[in-house]
Amino acid sequence: MAFVKDLVASAQSKAVPLAPLQTILAKLLDAGVANDEIPNRLMVAAGQLEVLRSSLANWQDEGPGHEQIRSEALAFVDRGDLDSASEVLRRGREAGWTFPMATGREEVEFHLREAMIEHLQLRFCAAAENYAAAAALAADDGGKDAWRFLIEQARELCEDGREFGTRENVLLAIEIYHRALGLAGREQAPLDWAATKHHLGGALVLLAERDKDPEPLREAVEAYLAAIEEWTRDRAPLEWAKAQHNLGNALQLLGEQESDPERLRQAAEAYRAALAECTRETAPFEWPEAYNRLGDTLAVLGVEEGDGERLLEAVNAYREALDGVNREHAPLDWALTQNNLGKALETLGESETGTGLLHQAVEAYRAALEERVHGLASFNWAATNTNLGNALVTIAERENSNTKLEEAASAYRASLAAGLPDGAPLDTAKTHINLAYTLGALWNRTRNRQALDEALRAVEAALGLIKENGVQEHIPAAELARETILAAMGHREAGATAA
């Protein structure tokens, strides 16, 4: 089984049985979760499973048959039969309706554990229904916990929207967050009010990402700024840092959608603010992520504004992120950061006369490819190989190196073999043309006849993709490349005849 190592590592890290994690893995695969996301998802699930098992093992209740219900549910969980565990809890909850001494609070406890089991199986809507029932019971019982359960209901709906693309559930989550604001008045419960605003911001960002619409992003920025007014650095330092980080995410997306460098500068300020409080010790997972997002923002600003200082800052941010990412536990995150570091170094290297930075970029790309295993992350594999090829071509031109040209051609071939997604035919065509020009350069230096034959096939493939997708403006460049290769082939044939 491809994920045995990840299963065992996740189980050992949280001291939970393998069987339920195997059930969860099957659910992840059935849902179409990308293979390269599986290790992290299993690690998160192991933590959630640990919480569920603890809540069952330590559950104290005086209801009829409670001890048997609790022990049966826990036994089913440990055997990986999560459906049966949920069924035991449901029957126990419904049995309590016949006893007048049963309280709403006791019924709530059943709903909460049922929700946890549904969440582990990616049945987010069912989990949301359990939290909604718990919120209604809490409201009837005086409303003490209704706010918290509404927040959980909305979070499950957001998870469903994120996992399965259900827009209506994200909209419903936004509506529920607004309802929750009515239960957590700013004056009476300022920290709960701030938390609700923060969650609302996350739902709005999710909607904006799905719809490619900047308006929800503007609303999200306002929600995060409102949260920061109550989650101050003095009162709630870690929450303040989290809100600053997510504010940066919203501003970064908004800046990209609106091509607004000022928004990107604001995003960088927000990430720096988060990092002022968020340290490796206090937030070991958020710290490298914040550095990575800061690097992304600075890299975009550096490219768009031609600012080498920004790009250098981006390089330093990526290196800080790499210092905090656990390569063993998050290999794809580590690889992505290496790829982004390579891009920043390559862009910086293009403006220098030497090749030092370009060689560093090549090292970063090759490091990324060590983790981007072909077949697990084919698009990333393809994109990183293309980036590697581009850097090697520039080095070859500056160092007059046939070896680097051959390495570049190998990188482009690896990219094309991996295959870019169907939605990126132009990127595939560009890689074909890059391969053709690289092989043409090798022909000029070595007069290797096979290089021209392969170059012609690459250009023909590029032209086919360009014409098939109606990208007319790229046809002249591709046809010029073909004519250049055909002319060289004619020269080759003439030379062969003369010989």
CSV table of C-alpha atoms in Angstrom, one decimal:
chain,number,residue,atom,x,y,z
A,1,MET,CA,0.0,0.0,0.0
A,2,ALA,CA,1.5,3.3,-1.1
A,3,PHE,CA,0.6,5.1,2.2
A,4,VAL,CA,1.6,2.5,4.8
A,5,LYS,CA,4.6,4.6,5.9
A,6,ASP,CA,2.3,7.7,6.3
A,7,LEU,CA,-0.3,5.7,8.2
A,8,VAL,CA,2.2,4.3,10.6
A,9,ALA,CA,3.9,7.7,11.2
A,10,SER,CA,0.5,9.3,11.8
A,11,ALA,CA,-0.6,6.6,14.2
A,12,GLN,CA,2.7,6.6,16.1
A,13,SER,CA,2.7,10.4,16.4
A,14,LYS,CA,-0.6,10.5,18.2
A,15,ALA,CA,-0.7,7.0,19.7
A,16,VAL,CA,-3.9,6.0,18.0
A,17,PRO,CA,-4.8,2.6,16.3
A,18,LEU,CA,-4.0,2.0,12.7
A,19,ALA,CA,-7.5,0.6,11.8
A,20,PRO,CA,-9.5,3.9,12.0
A,21,LEU,CA,-6.7,5.8,10.1
A,22,GLN,CA,-7.0,3.1,7.3
A,23,THR,CA,-10.7,3.9,7.2
A,24,ILE,CA,-10.0,7.6,7.0
A,25,LEU,CA,-7.4,7.1,4.2
A,26,ALA,CA,-10.0,5.2,2.2
A,27,LYS,CA,-12.4,8.1,2.6
A,28,LEU,CA,-9.7,10.6,1.5
A,29,LEU,CA,-8.9,8.5,-1.6
A,30,ASP,CA,-12.6,8.1,-2.5
A,31,ALA,CA,-13.1,11.8,-2.2
A,32,GLY,CA,-10.3,12.4,-4.8
A,33,VAL,CA,-7.9,14.1,-2.4
A,34,ALA,CA,-4.6,14.6,-4.2
A,35,ASN,CA,-2.0,12.0,-3.2
A,36,ASP,CA,0.6,14.7,-2.3
A,37,GLU,CA,-1.9,16.0,0.4
A,38,ILE,CA,-2.5,12.7,2.0
A,39,PRO,CA,0.4,12.6,4.5
A,40,ASN,CA,-0.6,16.0,6.0
A,41,ARG,CA,-4.3,15.0,6.0
A,42,LEU,CA,-3.5,11.8,7.8
A,43,MET,CA,-1.5,13.6,10.4
A,44,VAL,CA,-4.4,16.0,11.1
A,45,ALA,CA,-6.9,13.2,11.2
A,46,ALA,CA,-4.7,11.3,13.7
A,47,GLY,CA,-4.9,14.4,16.0
A,48,GLN,CA,-8.7,14.6,15.6
A,49,LEU,CA,-9.0,10.8,16.2
A,50,GLU,CA,-6.9,11.3,19.4
A,51,VAL,CA,-9.4,13.9,20.6
A,52,LEU,CA,-12.4,11.7,19.8
A,53,ARG,CA,-11.0,8.6,21.6
A,54,SER,CA,-10.2,10.7,24.6
A,55,SER,CA,-13.7,12.2,24.7
A,56,LEU,CA,-15.2,8.8,24.5
A,57,ALA,CA,-12.9,7.2,27.1
A,58,ASN,CA,-13.4,10.0,29.6
A,59,TRP,CA,-17.1,10.6,29.0
A,60,GLN,CA,-19.0,10.7,32.3
A,61,ASP,CA,-22.8,10.5,32.1
A,62,GLU,CA,-25.5,9.1,34.3
A,63,GLY,CA,-27.9,8.2,31.5
A,64,PRO,CA,-29.3,4.7,31.1
A,65,GLY,CA,-26.8,2.2,29.6
A,66,HIS,CA,-24.2,5.0,29.2
A,67,GLU,CA,-21.2,2.9,30.1
A,68,GLN,CA,-22.1,0.3,27.5
A,69,ILE,CA,-22.8,2.9,24.8
A,70,ARG,CA,-19.5,4.6,25.5
A,71,SER,CA,-17.4,1.4,25.5
A,72,GLU,CA,-19.1,0.0,22.4
A,73,ALA,CA,-18.6,3.3,20.5
A,74,LEU,CA,-14.9,3.4,21.5
A,75,ALA,CA,-14.4,-0.3,20.5
A,76,PHE,CA,-15.9,0.4,17.0
A,77,VAL,CA,-13.7,3.4,16.5
A,78,ASP,CA,-10.6,1.4,17.4
A,79,ARG,CA,-11.6,-1.3,14.9
A,80,GLY,CA,-12.0,1.4,12.2
A,81,ASP,CA,-15.8,0.9,12.0
A,82,LEU,CA,-16.7,4.5,12.3
A,83,ASP,CA,-20.2,4.0,10.9
A,84,SER,CA,-21.1,1.5,13.6
A,85,ALA,CA,-19.7,3.8,16.3
A,86,SER,CA,-21.9,6.6,15.0
A,87,GLU,CA,-24.9,4.3,15.0
A,88,VAL,CA,-24.3,3.3,18.6
A,89,LEU,CA,-24.2,7.0,19.6
A,90,ARG,CA,-27.4,7.8,17.6
A,91,ARG,CA,-29.3,4.9,19.3
A,92,GLY,CA,-28.1,6.0,22.7
A,93,ARG,CA,-29.1,9.6,22.1
A,94,GLU,CA,-32.6,8.6,20.9
A,95,ALA,CA,-33.1,6.2,23.8
A,96,GLY,CA,-32.6,9.1,26.1
A,97,TRP,CA,-35.7,10.7,24.8
A,98,THR,CA,-37.9,8.2,26.6
A,99,PHE,CA,-36.4,9.1,30.0
A,100,PRO,CA,-37.8,12.3,31.5
A,101,MET,CA,-34.7,12.8,33.6
A,102,ALA,CA,-32.5,13.2,30.5
A,103,THR,CA,-31.3,16.8,30.0
A,104,GLY,CA,-30.7,18.8,26.9
A,105,ARG,CA,-27.0,18.9,27.9
A,106,GLU,CA,-26.8,15.1,27.8
A,107,GLU,CA,-28.2,15.0,24.3
A,108,VAL,CA,-25.8,17.7,23.2
A,109,GLU,CA,-22.8,15.5,24.3
A,110,PHE,CA,-24.1,12.8,22.0
A,111,HIS,CA,-24.4,15.2,19.1
A,112,LEU,CA,-20.8,16.5,19.6
A,113,ARG,CA,-19.3,13.1,19.4
A,114,GLU,CA,-21.4,12.1,16.4
A,115,ALA,CA,-20.2,15.3,14.7
A,116,MET,CA,-16.6,14.4,15.3
A,117,ILE,CA,-17.1,11.0,13.7
A,118,GLU,CA,-18.9,12.5,10.7
A,119,HIS,CA,-16.1,15.0,10.2
A,120,LEU,CA,-13.4,12.3,10.2
A,121,GLN,CA,-15.3,10.6,7.4
A,122,LEU,CA,-15.5,13.8,5.4
A,123,ARG,CA,-19.3,14.0,5.9
A,124,PHE,CA,-19.2,17.6,6.8
A,125,CYS,CA,-22.8,18.4,6.2
A,126,ALA,CA,-23.9,15.6,8.6
A,127,ALA,CA,-21.4,17.0,11.1
A,128,ALA,CA,-22.9,20.5,10.6
A,129,GLU,CA,-26.4,19.1,11.3
A,130,ASN,CA,-25.2,17.6,14.6
A,131,TYR,CA,-23.7,21.0,15.6
A,132,ALA,CA,-26.9,22.8,14.5
A,133,ALA,CA,-28.9,20.4,16.8
A,134,ALA,CA,-26.5,21.0,19.6
A,135,ALA,CA,-26.9,24.8,19.2
A,136,ALA,CA,-30.7,24.6,19.2
A,137,LEU,CA,-30.6,22.5,22.4
A,138,ALA,CA,-28.1,24.8,24.0
A,139,ALA,CA,-30.3,27.8,23.1
A,140,ASP,CA,-33.3,26.1,24.7
A,141,ASP,CA,-31.2,25.4,27.8
A,142,GLY,CA,-30.3,29.1,28.3
A,143,GLY,CA,-28.0,29.7,25.3
A,144,LYS,CA,-24.7,29.4,27.1
A,145,ASP,CA,-22.9,27.3,24.4
A,146,ALA,CA,-25.1,28.0,21.4
A,147,TRP,CA,-22.6,30.5,20.0
A,148,ARG,CA,-19.8,27.9,20.1
A,149,PHE,CA,-21.9,25.3,18.3
A,150,LEU,CA,-23.0,27.7,15.6
A,151,ILE,CA,-19.3,28.4,15.0
A,152,GLU,CA,-18.6,24.7,14.6
A,153,GLN,CA,-21.6,24.3,12.3
A,154,ALA,CA,-20.4,27.0,10.0
A,155,ARG,CA,-16.8,25.6,10.0
A,156,GLU,CA,-18.1,22.2,8.9
A,157,LEU,CA,-20.1,23.9,6.1
A,158,CYS,CA,-16.9,25.7,5.0
A,159,GLU,CA,-15.0,22.4,5.0
A,160,ASP,CA,-17.7,21.0,2.7
A,161,GLY,CA,-17.3,24.0,0.4
A,162,ARG,CA,-13.5,23.6,0.4
A,163,GLU,CA,-13.5,19.9,-0.1
A,164,PHE,CA,-16.4,19.4,-2.5
A,165,GLY,CA,-16.8,22.9,-4.0
A,166,THR,CA,-20.4,23.4,-2.7
A,167,ARG,CA,-20.9,27.2,-3.0
A,168,GLU,CA,-24.3,27.2,-1.3
A,169,ASN,CA,-22.8,25.7,1.9
A,170,VAL,CA,-20.1,28.5,2.0
A,171,LEU,CA,-22.9,31.0,1.7
A,172,LEU,CA,-24.9,29.3,4.4
A,173,ALA,CA,-21.7,29.4,6.6
A,174,ILE,CA,-21.4,33.1,6.1
A,175,GLU,CA,-25.1,33.5,7.1
A,176,ILE,CA,-24.5,31.4,10.3
A,177,TYR,CA,-21.4,33.5,11.3
A,178,HIS,CA,-23.6,36.6,11.1
A,179,ARG,CA,-26.2,34.9,13.3
A,180,ALA,CA,-23.4,34.0,15.7
A,181,LEU,CA,-22.4,37.7,15.9
A,182,GLY,CA,-25.8,38.3,17.4
A,183,LEU,CA,-25.0,35.8,20.3
A,184,ALA,CA,-21.6,37.3,20.9
A,185,GLY,CA,-22.0,41.0,21.4
A,186,ARG,CA,-18.9,43.1,21.1
A,187,GLU,CA,-19.4,44.8,24.4
A,188,GLN,CA,-20.5,41.7,26.3
A,189,ALA,CA,-18.0,39.2,24.8
A,190,PRO,CA,-15.4,41.1,22.8
A,191,LEU,CA,-13.1,38.1,22.3
A,192,ASP,CA,-15.9,35.8,21.1
A,193,TRP,CA,-17.0,38.7,18.8
A,194,ALA,CA,-13.5,39.0,17.4
A,195,ALA,CA,-13.3,35.2,16.9
A,196,THR,CA,-16.5,35.2,15.0
A,197,LYS,CA,-15.3,38.1,12.8
A,198,HIS,CA,-12.1,36.1,12.2
A,199,HIS,CA,-14.1,33.0,11.1
A,200,LEU,CA,-16.3,35.1,8.9
A,201,GLY,CA,-13.2,36.4,7.2
A,202,GLY,CA,-12.1,32.9,6.4
A,203,ALA,CA,-15.5,32.0,4.9
A,204,LEU,CA,-15.4,35.1,2.7
A,205,VAL,CA,-11.9,34.3,1.4
A,206,LEU,CA,-13.1,30.8,0.6
A,207,LEU,CA,-16.0,32.3,-1.4
A,208,ALA,CA,-13.8,34.8,-3.2
A,209,GLU,CA,-11.3,32.0,-4.2
A,210,ARG,CA,-14.1,30.0,-5.6
A,211,ASP,CA,-15.9,32.8,-7.5
A,212,LYS,CA,-12.7,34.8,-8.4
A,213,ASP,CA,-14.6,37.8,-7.0
A,214,PRO,CA,-12.7,40.6,-5.2
A,215,GLU,CA,-15.8,41.9,-3.3
A,216,PRO,CA,-15.9,39.1,-0.7
A,217,LEU,CA,-12.1,39.7,-0.3
A,218,ARG,CA,-12.8,43.3,0.6
A,219,GLU,CA,-15.4,42.2,3.1
A,220,ALA,CA,-12.9,39.7,4.5
A,221,VAL,CA,-10.2,42.4,5.0
A,222,GLU,CA,-12.8,44.4,6.9
A,223,ALA,CA,-13.7,41.4,9.1
A,224,TYR,CA,-10.0,40.7,9.9
A,225,LEU,CA,-9.4,44.3,10.7
A,226,ALA,CA,-12.4,44.3,13.0
A,227,ALA,CA,-11.1,41.2,14.8
A,228,ILE,CA,-7.7,42.8,15.3
A,229,GLU,CA,-9.4,45.7,17.1
A,230,GLU,CA,-10.4,43.3,19.9
A,231,TRP,CA,-7.8,40.6,19.5
A,232,THR,CA,-5.1,43.1,20.3
A,233,ARG,CA,-1.4,42.1,20.6
A,234,ASP,CA,-1.5,42.8,24.4
A,235,ARG,CA,-4.8,41.0,25.1
A,236,ALA,CA,-4.5,38.0,22.8
A,237,PRO,CA,-1.1,37.8,21.2
A,238,LEU,CA,-1.4,34.5,19.3
A,239,GLU,CA,-4.9,35.3,18.1
A,240,TRP,CA,-3.7,38.7,17.0
A,241,ALA,CA,-0.8,37.1,15.0
A,242,LYS,CA,-3.2,34.6,13.4
A,243,ALA,CA,-5.6,37.4,12.3
A,244,GLN,CA,-2.6,39.4,10.9
A,245,HIS,CA,-1.5,36.3,9.0
A,246,ASN,CA,-5.0,35.7,7.5
A,247,LEU,CA,-5.4,39.4,6.8
A,248,GLY,CA,-2.2,39.1,4.8
A,249,ASN,CA,-3.7,36.2,2.9
A,250,ALA,CA,-6.8,38.2,2.0
A,251,LEU,CA,-4.8,41.2,1.0
A,252,GLN,CA,-2.4,39.1,-1.1
A,253,LEU,CA,-5.3,37.6,-3.0
A,254,LEU,CA,-7.0,41.0,-3.4
A,255,GLY,CA,-3.7,42.5,-4.7
A,256,GLU,CA,-3.3,39.7,-7.3
A,257,GLN,CA,-6.9,39.9,-8.5
A,258,GLU,CA,-6.9,43.7,-8.8
A,259,SER,CA,-3.2,43.9,-9.9
A,260,ASP,CA,-2.8,46.4,-7.0
A,261,PRO,CA,0.8,46.6,-5.6
A,262,GLU,CA,-0.4,48.7,-2.7
A,263,ARG,CA,-2.5,45.7,-1.5
A,264,LEU,CA,0.5,43.5,-1.8
A,265,ARG,CA,2.6,45.9,0.2
A,266,GLN,CA,-0.1,45.9,2.9
A,267,ALA,CA,-0.1,42.1,2.8
A,268,ALA,CA,3.7,42.0,3.4
A,269,GLU,CA,3.2,44.4,6.4
A,270,ALA,CA,0.5,42.0,7.8
A,271,TYR,CA,2.8,39.0,7.5
A,272,ARG,CA,5.7,40.8,9.1
A,273,ALA,CA,3.3,41.8,12.0
A,274,ALA,CA,2.3,38.2,12.4
A,275,LEU,CA,5.9,37.1,12.5
A,276,ALA,CA,6.7,39.7,15.2
A,277,GLU,CA,4.6,37.7,17.6
A,278,CYS,CA,4.5,34.2,15.9
A,279,THR,CA,7.7,32.4,16.7
A,280,ARG,CA,9.1,28.9,15.9
A,281,GLU,CA,8.4,28.0,19.6
A,282,THR,CA,4.9,29.4,20.0
A,283,ALA,CA,3.6,28.5,16.5
A,284,PRO,CA,5.8,25.9,14.8
A,285,PHE,CA,3.5,25.3,11.9
A,286,GLU,CA,2.2,28.9,11.3
A,287,TRP,CA,5.7,30.4,11.5
A,288,PRO,CA,7.2,28.8,8.3
A,289,GLU,CA,3.9,29.3,6.5
A,290,ALA,CA,3.9,33.0,7.3
A,291,TYR,CA,7.5,33.3,6.0
A,292,ASN,CA,6.5,31.4,2.8
A,293,ARG,CA,3.5,33.7,2.1
A,294,LEU,CA,5.7,36.8,2.8
A,295,GLY,CA,8.2,35.4,0.3
A,296,ASP,CA,5.4,34.9,-2.3
A,297,THR,CA,4.2,38.5,-1.8
A,298,LEU,CA,7.7,40.1,-2.0
A,299,ALA,CA,8.6,38.0,-5.0
A,300,VAL,CA,5.5,39.3,-6.9
A,301,LEU,CA,6.3,42.8,-5.9
A,302,GLY,CA,9.9,42.4,-6.9
A,303,VAL,CA,9.1,41.0,-10.3
A,304,GLU,CA,6.3,43.6,-11.1
A,305,GLU,CA,8.4,46.6,-9.9
A,306,GLY,CA,11.8,45.3,-11.0
A,307,ASP,CA,13.0,45.7,-7.4
A,308,GLY,CA,16.0,43.5,-6.6
A,309,GLU,CA,15.8,44.4,-3.0
A,310,ARG,CA,12.3,43.0,-2.8
A,311,LEU,CA,13.5,39.8,-4.5
A,312,LEU,CA,16.4,39.5,-2.1
A,313,GLU,CA,13.9,39.9,0.8
A,314,ALA,CA,11.8,37.1,-0.8
A,315,VAL,CA,14.9,34.9,-1.0
A,316,ASN,CA,15.6,35.4,2.7
A,317,ALA,CA,11.9,34.8,3.6
A,318,TYR,CA,11.9,31.5,1.7
A,319,ARG,CA,15.1,30.4,3.5
A,320,GLU,CA,13.6,31.2,6.8
A,321,ALA,CA,10.5,29.2,5.8
A,322,LEU,CA,12.7,26.2,4.9
A,323,ASP,CA,14.4,26.4,8.2
A,324,GLY,CA,11.1,25.9,9.9
A,325,VAL,CA,9.4,23.3,7.6
A,326,ASN,CA,9.8,19.6,8.7
A,327,ARG,CA,10.8,18.0,5.5
A,328,GLU,CA,9.9,14.5,6.8
A,329,HIS,CA,6.4,15.5,7.9
A,330,ALA,CA,5.6,18.0,5.1
A,331,PRO,CA,7.7,17.0,2.1
A,332,LEU,CA,5.5,18.7,-0.5
A,333,ASP,CA,5.4,22.0,1.5
A,334,TRP,CA,9.2,21.8,1.7
A,335,ALA,CA,9.4,21.2,-2.1
A,336,LEU,CA,7.1,24.0,-2.9
A,337,THR,CA,9.2,26.4,-0.9
A,338,GLN,CA,12.3,25.2,-2.6
A,339,ASN,CA,10.7,25.8,-6.0
A,340,ASN,CA,9.6,29.3,-5.0
A,341,LEU,CA,13.1,30.0,-3.7
A,342,GLY,CA,14.5,28.8,-7.0
A,343,LYS,CA,12.2,31.2,-8.9
A,344,ALA,CA,13.3,34.2,-6.8
A,345,LEU,CA,17.0,33.3,-7.2
A,346,GLU,CA,16.5,32.8,-11.0
A,347,THR,CA,14.8,36.2,-11.4
A,348,LEU,CA,17.6,37.9,-9.4
A,349,GLY,CA,20.2,35.9,-11.4
A,350,GLU,CA,18.8,37.1,-14.7
A,351,SER,CA,19.8,40.7,-13.9
A,352,GLU,CA,23.4,39.8,-13.0
A,353,THR,CA,26.3,39.1,-15.4
A,354,GLY,CA,27.6,36.0,-13.6
A,355,THR,CA,25.9,32.7,-12.9
A,356,GLY,CA,26.2,32.3,-9.1
A,357,LEU,CA,22.6,33.0,-8.3
A,358,LEU,CA,21.4,30.9,-11.2
A,359,HIS,CA,23.4,28.0,-9.9
A,360,GLN,CA,21.7,28.4,-6.5
A,361,ALA,CA,18.4,28.4,-8.3
A,362,VAL,CA,19.3,25.1,-10.0
A,363,GLU,CA,20.2,23.6,-6.6
A,364,ALA,CA,16.8,24.7,-5.2
A,365,TYR,CA,14.9,23.3,-8.1
A,366,ARG,CA,16.7,20.0,-7.9
A,367,ALA,CA,16.1,19.9,-4.2
A,368,ALA,CA,12.4,20.4,-4.9
A,369,LEU,CA,12.4,17.6,-7.4
A,370,GLU,CA,13.8,15.2,-4.8
A,371,GLU,CA,10.4,15.4,-3.0
A,372,ARG,CA,8.1,16.1,-5.9
A,373,VAL,CA,7.9,12.4,-6.8
A,374,HIS,CA,6.6,11.8,-10.3
A,375,GLY,CA,3.1,10.5,-10.1
A,376,LEU,CA,2.3,12.1,-6.8
A,377,ALA,CA,2.4,15.7,-7.9
A,378,SER,CA,2.7,15.6,-11.6
A,379,PHE,CA,1.8,19.2,-12.3
A,380,ASN,CA,4.4,20.5,-9.7
A,381,TRP,CA,6.9,18.0,-11.1
A,382,ALA,CA,6.3,19.4,-14.6
A,383,ALA,CA,6.5,23.1,-13.6
A,384,THR,CA,9.6,22.6,-11.5
A,385,ASN,CA,11.4,20.8,-14.3
A,386,THR,CA,10.4,23.6,-16.7
A,387,ASN,CA,11.8,26.1,-14.2
A,388,LEU,CA,15.0,24.1,-14.0
A,389,GLY,CA,15.3,23.9,-17.7
A,390,ASN,CA,15.0,27.7,-18.0
A,391,ALA,CA,17.7,28.3,-15.5
A,392,LEU,CA,20.1,25.8,-17.1
A,393,VAL,CA,19.6,27.4,-20.5
A,394,THR,CA,20.6,30.8,-19.1
A,395,ILE,CA,23.7,29.3,-17.4
A,396,ALA,CA,24.6,27.5,-20.7
A,397,GLU,CA,24.4,30.7,-22.7
A,398,ARG,CA,26.6,32.6,-20.2
A,399,GLU,CA,29.1,29.8,-19.6
A,400,ASN,CA,29.0,28.5,-23.3
A,401,SER,CA,28.3,25.0,-21.9
A,402,ASN,CA,27.0,22.1,-24.0
A,403,THR,CA,26.5,20.1,-20.9
A,404,LYS,CA,24.1,22.6,-19.4
A,405,LEU,CA,22.1,22.6,-22.6
A,406,GLU,CA,21.8,18.9,-22.5
A,407,GLU,CA,20.7,19.0,-18.9
A,408,ALA,CA,18.2,21.7,-19.8
A,409,ALA,CA,16.8,19.5,-22.6
A,410,SER,CA,16.5,16.6,-20.1
A,411,ALA,CA,14.6,18.8,-17.7
A,412,TYR,CA,12.1,19.9,-20.4
A,413,ARG,CA,11.6,16.3,-21.5
A,414,ALA,CA,10.9,15.4,-17.9
A,415,SER,CA,8.3,18.2,-17.7
A,416,LEU,CA,6.6,17.1,-20.9
A,417,ALA,CA,6.6,13.5,-19.8
A,418,ALA,CA,4.9,14.4,-16.5
A,419,GLY,CA,2.3,16.4,-18.3
A,420,LEU,CA,0.7,19.6,-17.4
A,421,PRO,CA,-3.0,19.7,-16.6
A,422,ASP,CA,-5.6,20.0,-19.4
A,423,GLY,CA,-6.2,23.6,-18.5
A,424,ALA,CA,-2.7,24.6,-19.3
A,425,PRO,CA,-2.1,23.8,-23.0
A,426,LEU,CA,-0.2,27.0,-23.6
A,427,ASP,CA,2.3,26.2,-20.8
A,428,THR,CA,2.8,22.8,-22.5
A,429,ALA,CA,3.3,24.5,-25.8
A,430,LYS,CA,5.9,26.9,-24.4
A,431,THR,CA,7.8,24.0,-22.9
A,432,HIS,CA,7.8,22.3,-26.3
A,433,ILE,CA,9.2,25.5,-27.9
A,434,ASN,CA,11.8,25.9,-25.1
A,435,LEU,CA,12.9,22.3,-25.8
A,436,ALA,CA,13.1,23.0,-29.5
A,437,TYR,CA,15.3,26.1,-29.0
A,438,THR,CA,17.5,24.3,-26.6
A,439,LEU,CA,18.0,21.4,-29.1
A,440,GLY,CA,18.6,24.0,-31.9
A,441,ALA,CA,21.3,25.5,-29.8
A,442,LEU,CA,22.9,22.1,-29.3
A,443,TRP,CA,22.8,21.5,-33.1
A,444,ASN,CA,24.6,24.8,-33.6
A,445,ARG,CA,27.3,23.7,-31.3
A,446,THR,CA,27.6,19.9,-32.0
A,447,ARG,CA,25.9,19.4,-35.4
A,448,ASN,CA,24.1,16.4,-33.9
A,449,ARG,CA,21.5,15.5,-36.5
A,450,GLN,CA,19.1,13.9,-34.0
A,451,ALA,CA,18.9,17.2,-32.1
A,452,LEU,CA,17.2,18.9,-35.1
A,453,ASP,CA,14.8,16.0,-35.7
A,454,GLU,CA,13.6,16.1,-32.1
A,455,ALA,CA,13.5,20.0,-32.2
A,456,LEU,CA,11.2,19.8,-35.2
A,457,ARG,CA,8.9,17.3,-33.5
A,458,ALA,CA,8.7,19.6,-30.4
A,459,VAL,CA,7.8,22.7,-32.5
A,460,GLU,CA,5.1,20.7,-34.4
A,461,ALA,CA,3.6,19.6,-31.1
A,462,ALA,CA,3.6,23.2,-29.9
A,463,LEU,CA,1.9,24.4,-33.0
A,464,GLY,CA,-0.7,21.7,-32.7
A,465,LEU,CA,-1.6,22.8,-29.2
A,466,ILE,CA,-1.6,26.5,-30.1
A,467,LYS,CA,-3.9,26.0,-33.1
A,468,GLU,CA,-6.1,23.5,-31.3
A,469,ASN,CA,-6.8,26.0,-28.5
A,470,GLY,CA,-7.1,29.0,-30.8
A,471,VAL,CA,-4.3,31.1,-29.3
A,472,GLN,CA,-3.6,32.9,-32.6
A,473,GLU,CA,-1.1,35.4,-31.2
A,474,HIS,CA,1.4,32.7,-30.5
A,475,ILE,CA,1.3,31.1,-34.0
A,476,PRO,CA,3.8,33.4,-35.7
A,477,ALA,CA,6.5,32.8,-33.1
A,478,ALA,CA,6.0,29.0,-33.3
A,479,GLU,CA,6.0,29.1,-37.1
A,480,LEU,CA,9.2,31.1,-37.1
A,481,ALA,CA,10.8,28.5,-34.8
A,482,ARG,CA,9.7,25.8,-37.2
A,483,GLU,CA,11.1,27.7,-40.3
A,484,THR,CA,14.4,28.2,-38.5
A,485,ILE,CA,14.7,24.5,-37.7
A,486,LEU,CA,13.7,23.5,-41.3
A,487,ALA,CA,16.3,25.9,-42.7
A,488,ALA,CA,18.9,24.3,-40.4
A,489,MET,CA,17.8,20.9,-41.6
A,490,GLY,CA,18.2,22.0,-45.2
A,491,HIS,CA,21.7,23.2,-44.3
A,492,ARG,CA,22.3,19.8,-42.7
A,493,GLU,CA,21.2,17.9,-45.8
A,494,ALA,CA,23.2,20.2,-48.0
A,495,GLY,CA,26.3,19.5,-45.9
A,496,ALA,CA,25.7,15.8,-46.0
A,497,THR,CA,25.4,15.9,-49.8
A,498,ALA,CA,28.5,17.9,-50.2
A,499,ALA,CA,30.4,15.4,-48.0
